[in-house]
Short mmCIF file of C-alpha atoms in Angstrom, two decimals:
data_model
loop_
_atom_site.label_atom_id
_atom_site.label_comp_id
_atom_site.label_asym_id
_atom_site.label_seq_id
_atom_site.Cartn_x
_atom_site.Cartn_y
_atom_site.Cartn_z
CA MET A 1 -13.73 20.55 -15.22
CA THR A 2 -14.75 17.68 -13.71
CA GLN A 3 -12.15 15.44 -11.22
CA GLN A 4 -11.79 12.23 -12.19
CA THR A 5 -12.85 9.94 -9.63
CA TRP A 6 -11.10 6.84 -8.36
CA ASP A 7 -12.85 4.23 -10.59
CA GLU A 8 -11.53 5.99 -14.28
CA VAL A 9 -8.09 4.76 -15.39
CA GLY A 10 -6.59 5.92 -18.30
CA GLY A 11 -5.99 3.44 -21.48
CA LEU A 12 -3.42 0.76 -21.78
CA LEU A 13 0.47 0.60 -21.53
CA PRO A 14 2.76 -1.30 -23.75
CA HIS A 15 4.60 -3.46 -21.41
CA ASP A 16 7.81 -1.73 -22.41
CA GLU A 17 6.50 1.51 -21.60
CA PHE A 18 5.09 0.07 -18.22
CA ARG A 19 8.61 -0.65 -17.90
CA ALA A 20 10.11 1.82 -18.27
CA ALA A 21 7.70 4.57 -15.82
CA SER A 22 7.67 2.25 -13.15
CA GLU A 23 11.80 1.64 -13.72
CA ALA A 24 12.29 5.34 -13.67
CA ILE A 25 10.26 6.55 -10.67
CA VAL A 26 12.03 3.52 -8.58
CA ALA A 27 15.38 4.69 -9.72
CA ASN A 28 14.23 8.51 -8.55
CA ILE A 29 13.21 7.28 -5.01
CA GLU A 30 16.24 5.83 -4.58
CA GLN A 31 18.01 8.65 -5.04
CA VAL A 32 16.93 9.64 -1.66
CA ILE A 33 16.15 5.99 0.43
CA GLU A 34 19.92 3.89 0.34
CA GLY A 35 19.99 0.21 -0.12
CA LYS A 36 16.15 -0.49 0.11
CA THR A 37 14.88 -1.40 -3.37
CA ALA A 38 12.83 -3.88 -2.54
CA THR A 39 10.53 -1.55 0.17
CA VAL A 40 10.79 1.18 -2.39
CA ARG A 41 9.50 -1.44 -5.11
CA LEU A 42 6.86 -2.81 -2.56
CA ALA A 43 5.53 0.92 -1.90
CA LEU A 44 5.08 1.61 -5.76
CA ALA A 45 3.20 -1.49 -5.94
CA VAL A 46 0.78 -1.05 -3.35
CA LEU A 47 0.11 2.83 -4.99
CA LEU A 48 -0.75 0.71 -8.43
CA ALA A 49 -2.61 -1.72 -6.45
CA GLU A 50 -4.88 1.83 -5.81
CA GLY A 51 -4.07 0.47 -1.44
CA HIS A 52 -2.50 2.64 1.11
CA LEU A 53 0.61 2.22 3.09
CA LEU A 54 1.53 2.00 6.20
CA ILE A 55 5.03 2.61 7.09
CA GLU A 56 6.01 1.18 10.98
CA ASP A 57 9.55 1.58 12.41
CA VAL A 58 11.57 3.12 15.02
CA PRO A 59 12.91 6.63 14.06
CA GLY A 60 15.04 7.88 12.19
CA VAL A 61 15.44 4.89 10.03
CA GLY A 62 13.56 7.58 6.87
CA LYS A 63 10.04 6.41 6.55
CA THR A 64 8.78 9.71 5.65
CA LYS A 65 11.43 10.90 3.91
CA LEU A 66 9.74 7.07 1.89
CA ALA A 67 6.42 8.77 0.86
CA LYS A 68 7.77 11.78 0.39
CA ALA A 69 10.22 10.35 -2.25
CA LEU A 70 7.19 8.60 -3.66
CA ALA A 71 5.11 11.43 -4.11
CA ARG A 72 7.51 13.93 -5.14
CA SER A 73 8.45 11.19 -7.71
CA ILE A 74 4.90 11.98 -9.17
CA ASP A 75 3.81 15.71 -10.67
CA CYS A 76 0.57 15.06 -8.54
CA SER A 77 -1.47 17.33 -5.86
CA VAL A 78 0.67 16.11 -2.60
CA ARG A 79 -0.88 17.13 1.28
CA ARG A 80 1.12 15.94 4.11
CA ILE A 81 -0.50 16.22 7.74
CA GLN A 82 1.53 16.17 10.89
CA PHE A 83 -1.22 14.24 13.39
CA THR A 84 -0.97 15.68 17.06
CA PRO A 85 -3.05 14.96 19.50
CA ASP A 86 -5.43 18.77 18.76
CA LEU A 87 -5.59 18.19 15.31
CA LEU A 88 -9.19 18.43 14.56
CA PRO A 89 -11.45 15.83 11.75
CA SER A 90 -12.03 18.72 10.24
CA ASP A 91 -8.88 19.94 8.94
CA VAL A 92 -8.39 16.34 7.56
CA THR A 93 -11.88 16.18 5.77
CA GLY A 94 -12.64 19.65 5.17
CA VAL A 95 -15.28 22.30 6.49
CA SER A 96 -18.29 24.33 5.54
CA VAL A 97 -17.34 28.12 6.35
CA TYR A 98 -20.21 30.34 6.37
CA ASN A 99 -20.06 33.16 3.79
CA GLN A 100 -20.70 36.34 4.59
CA GLU A 101 -20.77 37.95 1.20
CA THR A 102 -23.45 35.20 -0.27
CA HIS A 103 -25.73 34.81 3.16
CA ASP A 104 -24.29 30.70 2.44
CA PHE A 105 -21.92 28.06 3.74
CA GLU A 106 -18.83 27.21 1.11
CA PHE A 107 -17.06 24.18 1.88
CA ARG A 108 -13.27 24.05 2.45
CA PRO A 109 -12.04 20.97 1.71
CA GLY A 110 -9.21 19.31 4.35
CA ALA A 111 -5.99 17.59 3.38
CA VAL A 112 -7.30 14.65 1.94
CA PHE A 113 -8.62 16.28 -1.20
CA ALA A 114 -5.57 15.43 -2.95
CA ASN A 115 -4.03 12.30 -5.03
CA LEU A 116 -1.06 11.49 -2.37
CA VAL A 117 -1.74 12.67 1.54
CA VAL A 118 1.47 11.71 3.98
CA GLY A 119 0.10 11.44 7.17
CA ASP A 120 3.52 11.97 9.78
CA GLU A 121 3.02 10.26 13.05
CA ILE A 122 -0.87 9.23 12.43
CA ASN A 123 -1.00 7.51 16.17
CA ARG A 124 -0.26 10.81 17.66
CA ALA A 125 -4.04 11.79 17.07
CA SER A 126 -6.82 10.85 19.18
CA PRO A 127 -8.99 8.42 17.86
CA LYS A 128 -12.13 10.92 16.56
CA THR A 129 -9.72 12.36 14.33
CA GLN A 130 -8.06 8.89 13.02
CA SER A 131 -11.33 7.92 12.28
CA ALA A 132 -11.71 10.51 9.90
CA LEU A 133 -10.03 8.67 7.23
CA LEU A 134 -11.76 5.37 7.67
CA GLU A 135 -14.58 7.31 4.42
CA CYS A 136 -11.97 8.23 2.19
CA MET A 137 -9.46 5.38 2.21
CA GLU A 138 -12.14 2.95 1.96
CA GLU A 139 -14.60 5.05 -0.30
CA ARG A 140 -12.81 7.33 -2.10
CA GLN A 141 -15.29 9.96 -1.01
CA VAL A 142 -15.43 12.55 2.10
CA THR A 143 -18.87 13.11 3.60
CA VAL A 144 -19.33 16.70 5.27
CA ASP A 145 -22.77 18.28 6.35
CA GLY A 146 -24.51 15.57 3.91
CA VAL A 147 -22.74 16.48 0.75
CA THR A 148 -20.58 13.93 -0.68
CA TYR A 149 -17.53 14.85 -2.51
CA GLN A 150 -15.44 12.47 -5.04
CA LEU A 151 -11.83 12.27 -4.38
CA GLN A 152 -9.20 12.28 -7.34
CA THR A 153 -7.35 9.21 -9.03
CA PRO A 154 -5.02 7.89 -8.31
CA PHE A 155 -5.21 8.36 -4.30
CA MET A 156 -2.81 6.78 -1.64
CA VAL A 157 -2.21 7.35 2.56
CA ILE A 158 0.56 6.31 3.81
CA ALA A 159 1.18 6.98 6.76
CA THR A 160 3.79 6.37 9.47
CA GLN A 161 3.68 5.88 12.81
CA ASN A 162 6.78 5.28 15.51
CA PRO A 163 5.96 1.62 17.67
CA ILE A 164 9.05 1.81 20.24
CA GLU A 165 7.42 5.55 21.96
CA MET A 166 3.99 4.51 23.27
CA GLU A 167 3.20 7.97 25.80
CA GLY A 168 0.90 10.29 24.48
CA THR A 169 0.14 8.07 21.47
CA TYR A 170 -3.54 6.32 20.32
CA PRO A 171 -3.02 2.58 18.56
CA LEU A 172 -4.67 2.49 15.39
CA PRO A 173 -8.43 0.54 15.93
CA GLU A 174 -8.72 -2.84 13.53
CA ALA A 175 -11.13 -1.01 11.44
CA GLN A 176 -8.45 1.61 10.50
CA ARG A 177 -5.60 -0.62 10.42
CA ASP A 178 -7.78 -3.01 7.67
CA ARG A 179 -8.05 -0.49 5.28
CA PHE A 180 -3.84 0.35 5.09
CA THR A 181 -3.11 -2.36 2.17
CA ALA A 182 0.25 -2.89 3.01
CA ARG A 183 2.55 -1.95 6.46
CA ILE A 184 6.19 -2.36 5.91
CA ALA A 185 9.21 -1.79 7.74
CA MET A 186 12.37 0.37 6.83
CA GLY A 187 14.71 -1.39 9.13
CA TYR A 188 18.50 -0.43 9.33
CA PRO A 189 20.36 0.08 5.97
CA ASP A 190 23.60 -2.17 5.36
CA PRO A 191 27.09 -0.41 5.81
CA GLY A 192 27.77 0.29 2.41
CA ALA A 193 24.41 1.89 2.00
CA GLU A 194 24.77 3.80 4.99
CA LEU A 195 28.16 4.48 3.67
CA ALA A 196 26.35 5.85 1.01
CA MET A 197 23.78 7.77 2.63
CA LEU A 198 27.39 9.70 4.71
CA ASP A 199 28.75 10.86 1.17
CA GLY A 200 25.61 11.16 -0.61
CA HIS A 201 23.44 13.05 2.31
CA GLY A 202 26.13 14.53 4.50
CA ALA A 203 26.17 17.91 2.81
CA THR A 204 22.34 18.25 0.90
CA ASP A 205 19.15 16.75 1.66
CA PRO A 206 18.66 15.02 -2.28
CA LEU A 207 15.47 15.21 -1.39
CA HIS A 208 14.98 18.67 -1.98
CA GLU A 209 16.53 18.73 -4.97
CA LEU A 210 13.99 14.96 -6.34
CA ARG A 211 11.80 16.27 -9.44
CA PRO A 212 8.83 14.53 -10.53
CA VAL A 213 9.67 11.87 -13.56
CA SER A 214 5.81 10.91 -13.89
CA ASP A 215 2.74 12.30 -13.48
CA ALA A 216 -1.07 11.91 -12.66
CA ALA A 217 -2.05 10.77 -15.97
CA THR A 218 0.58 7.79 -16.32
CA VAL A 219 -0.33 6.80 -12.85
CA ARG A 220 -3.81 5.81 -13.85
CA ARG A 221 -2.38 4.68 -17.09
CA LEU A 222 -0.16 2.20 -14.70
CA ILE A 223 -2.72 1.32 -12.13
CA GLY A 224 -5.18 0.67 -15.68
CA HIS A 225 -2.25 -1.82 -16.77
CA VAL A 226 -1.98 -3.66 -13.25
CA ARG A 227 -5.91 -4.32 -13.45
CA GLN A 228 -5.78 -6.64 -16.43
CA VAL A 229 -3.15 -8.53 -14.89
CA HIS A 230 -4.55 -12.74 -15.03
CA VAL A 231 -4.84 -14.73 -12.34
CA ALA A 232 -5.65 -18.39 -12.85
CA ASP A 233 -8.30 -19.76 -10.08
CA ALA A 234 -5.91 -22.07 -8.46
CA VAL A 235 -3.77 -18.72 -7.57
CA LYS A 236 -7.56 -17.46 -6.46
CA GLN A 237 -8.10 -20.49 -4.24
CA TYR A 238 -4.71 -20.41 -2.44
CA ALA A 239 -4.96 -16.82 -1.88
CA ILE A 240 -8.44 -17.88 0.06
CA ASP A 241 -6.69 -20.80 1.93
CA LEU A 242 -4.06 -18.56 2.66
CA VAL A 243 -6.22 -15.91 4.82
CA THR A 244 -8.37 -18.77 5.80
CA ALA A 245 -5.57 -19.79 7.65
CA THR A 246 -5.46 -16.82 9.54
CA ARG A 247 -8.55 -17.11 11.07
CA GLU A 248 -8.31 -20.52 12.14
CA ALA A 249 -4.58 -20.39 13.17
CA PRO A 250 -5.09 -21.50 17.49
CA ASP A 251 -2.06 -18.67 17.74
CA LEU A 252 -4.55 -15.95 16.19
CA ARG A 253 -7.70 -14.84 18.21
CA LEU A 254 -8.91 -12.39 14.91
CA GLY A 255 -8.07 -13.37 11.43
CA ALA A 256 -7.71 -11.69 7.84
CA SER A 257 -11.00 -10.27 6.66
CA PRO A 258 -12.08 -10.59 3.41
CA ARG A 259 -11.02 -6.91 2.35
CA ALA A 260 -7.36 -8.91 3.32
CA THR A 261 -8.09 -11.01 0.53
CA LEU A 262 -8.66 -8.86 -2.35
CA GLN A 263 -6.18 -6.35 -1.72
CA LEU A 264 -3.83 -9.47 -1.17
CA LEU A 265 -4.62 -10.80 -4.81
CA ARG A 266 -4.58 -6.63 -6.02
CA THR A 267 -1.18 -6.19 -4.69
CA ALA A 268 0.22 -9.69 -6.27
CA ARG A 269 -1.13 -8.43 -9.25
CA ALA A 270 0.52 -4.71 -9.13
CA VAL A 271 4.28 -6.82 -8.42
CA ALA A 272 3.80 -9.28 -10.87
CA ALA A 273 3.15 -6.57 -13.52
CA LEU A 274 6.58 -4.75 -12.10
CA GLU A 275 7.95 -7.62 -12.38
CA GLY A 276 7.50 -8.11 -16.11
CA ARG A 277 4.71 -10.90 -16.16
CA ASP A 278 1.05 -10.62 -17.14
CA TYR A 279 0.28 -13.11 -15.02
CA VAL A 280 0.05 -14.34 -10.80
CA LEU A 281 2.58 -16.73 -8.90
CA PRO A 282 1.49 -18.50 -5.54
CA ASP A 283 5.23 -16.84 -5.31
CA ASP A 284 3.64 -13.59 -5.43
CA LEU A 285 0.73 -14.03 -2.89
CA GLN A 286 4.10 -15.90 -0.43
CA ALA A 287 6.05 -12.84 -0.47
CA LEU A 288 3.36 -10.13 0.32
CA ALA A 289 1.56 -12.40 2.66
CA VAL A 290 3.44 -10.63 5.77
CA PRO A 291 3.25 -7.05 5.13
CA VAL A 292 -0.20 -7.02 3.61
CA LEU A 293 -1.56 -9.80 6.43
CA ALA A 294 0.39 -9.50 9.37
CA HIS A 295 -1.01 -5.95 11.02
CA ARG A 296 -4.26 -7.26 10.51
CA ILE A 297 -4.29 -10.17 12.96
CA ILE A 298 -4.54 -10.06 16.91
CA PRO A 299 -3.04 -13.12 18.41
CA THR A 300 -3.74 -14.79 21.42
CA ALA A 301 -2.83 -13.90 24.98
CA ASP A 302 -0.73 -17.15 24.94
CA ALA A 303 0.81 -16.17 22.09
CA GLN A 304 1.93 -12.17 23.42
CA LEU A 305 3.37 -14.24 26.34
CA ALA A 306 5.22 -16.50 24.13
CA ARG A 307 6.95 -13.90 22.46
CA ARG A 308 4.77 -14.37 18.97
CA THR A 309 4.79 -12.05 16.78
CA THR A 310 2.36 -11.25 13.97
CA ASP A 311 4.77 -11.67 11.22
CA ALA A 312 6.38 -14.31 12.95
CA ILE A 313 3.01 -16.15 13.00
CA VAL A 314 1.93 -15.41 9.43
CA ALA A 315 5.79 -16.63 8.06
CA GLU A 316 4.65 -19.98 9.70
CA LEU A 317 1.25 -20.00 8.93
CA VAL A 318 2.89 -19.75 4.99
CA HIS A 319 5.10 -22.29 5.10
CA ARG A 320 3.19 -25.16 5.90
CA LEU A 321 0.22 -24.01 4.00
CA PRO A 322 0.52 -26.56 0.48
CA LEU A 323 1.34 -24.90 -3.00
CA PRO A 324 -1.25 -25.59 -5.70
CA HIS A 325 -0.43 -28.59 -7.54
CA ASP A 326 0.20 -26.76 -10.81
CA ARG A 327 2.54 -24.27 -9.68
CA LYS A 328 5.57 -23.52 -11.89
CA ARG A 329 8.06 -26.21 -12.59
CA SER A 330 11.11 -24.93 -10.69
CA PRO A 331 14.39 -23.86 -12.93
CA TYR A 332 16.54 -27.08 -11.14
CA ASP A 333 13.90 -29.58 -12.58
CA THR A 334 15.14 -31.65 -14.95
CA ARG A 335 12.27 -33.71 -15.65
CA PRO A 336 10.47 -33.32 -18.59
CA PRO A 337 7.51 -30.79 -18.84
CA ALA A 338 3.86 -31.98 -19.33
CA PRO A 339 2.09 -30.99 -22.62
CA ASN A 340 0.63 -27.37 -22.36
CA ASN A 341 0.65 -26.05 -25.53
CA GLY A 342 3.44 -23.87 -24.32
CA ARG A 343 1.32 -21.62 -22.09
CA GLY A 344 2.40 -22.07 -18.46
CA PRO A 345 0.04 -23.32 -15.56
CA TYR A 346 -0.62 -19.33 -14.38
CA GLU A 347 -0.51 -17.78 -17.61
CA PRO A 348 -3.55 -17.10 -19.37
CA ARG A 349 -4.83 -18.29 -22.37
CA ARG A 350 -3.56 -16.59 -25.71
CA PRO A 351 -4.31 -16.19 -29.36
#
């Protein structure tokens, strides 16, 4: 039986079925993660945008739980990798082993041969092992001993790392960080969510009781639906202007790559679909600028001495960059609308 490769997706879903399927996944994850709806929805958006997610935060805030809850909410193959200094690249990609019975080498797949790969504490592995993920994250394939093996779809790497404890860790190289579609931080829960966590998690771990509410075939159809979300030319130009601003900012010595522009647009499509729209707004790009762009850029020495974070620099660029002139009107704007045949400036032409 042939495996379904990364560029093959199922048929489109009606809007109501898409909404029901996506909301079921979000609600299922929220049985484990309390009070983090925006973070959960962004994690799902990265999955539907065919990207990869880096969860970076202090210990104990639920990084691994979010990754495992997303994986368990979908009935598909899941593999977990605990990154350690002695982990080898062959443990990740696979290795050819000599079979004495057949007198030939046979390939034994590694942990990346799954729909969802959870990499815990990725920065504790050596750069040699970290680089084993480069090919599979970008090209959805693994090459071992000159033979290329295609990965299934959906395929997503969800990695966690602790930015506080740096002893015994290896910072991710820029080529690795650029392959992650978004970087998110869990943050501490508010008092109400933490109280609900004590009630729900005090005796048992709800993660053990979590059951799948979707499957790989449904997720493929969700991805196909997201691919069809319309992006107006003005919104595409705004995405280019936003990424170009990071390359020209005086506080940055490395701006965002063209891959960042693509992934910003793909994630915006997924967010728009989750919001019930079939078109992208500039507001979607603004909301995603920090999680999608901030981990790809490098500040100058002066900016680092001034303790300016990349998140703050990107947020300032978003604030300064003018929006497209045909931006969607505010609901509080009382001026008479310009005639456009009932179609919004970013909506697709409808029959």
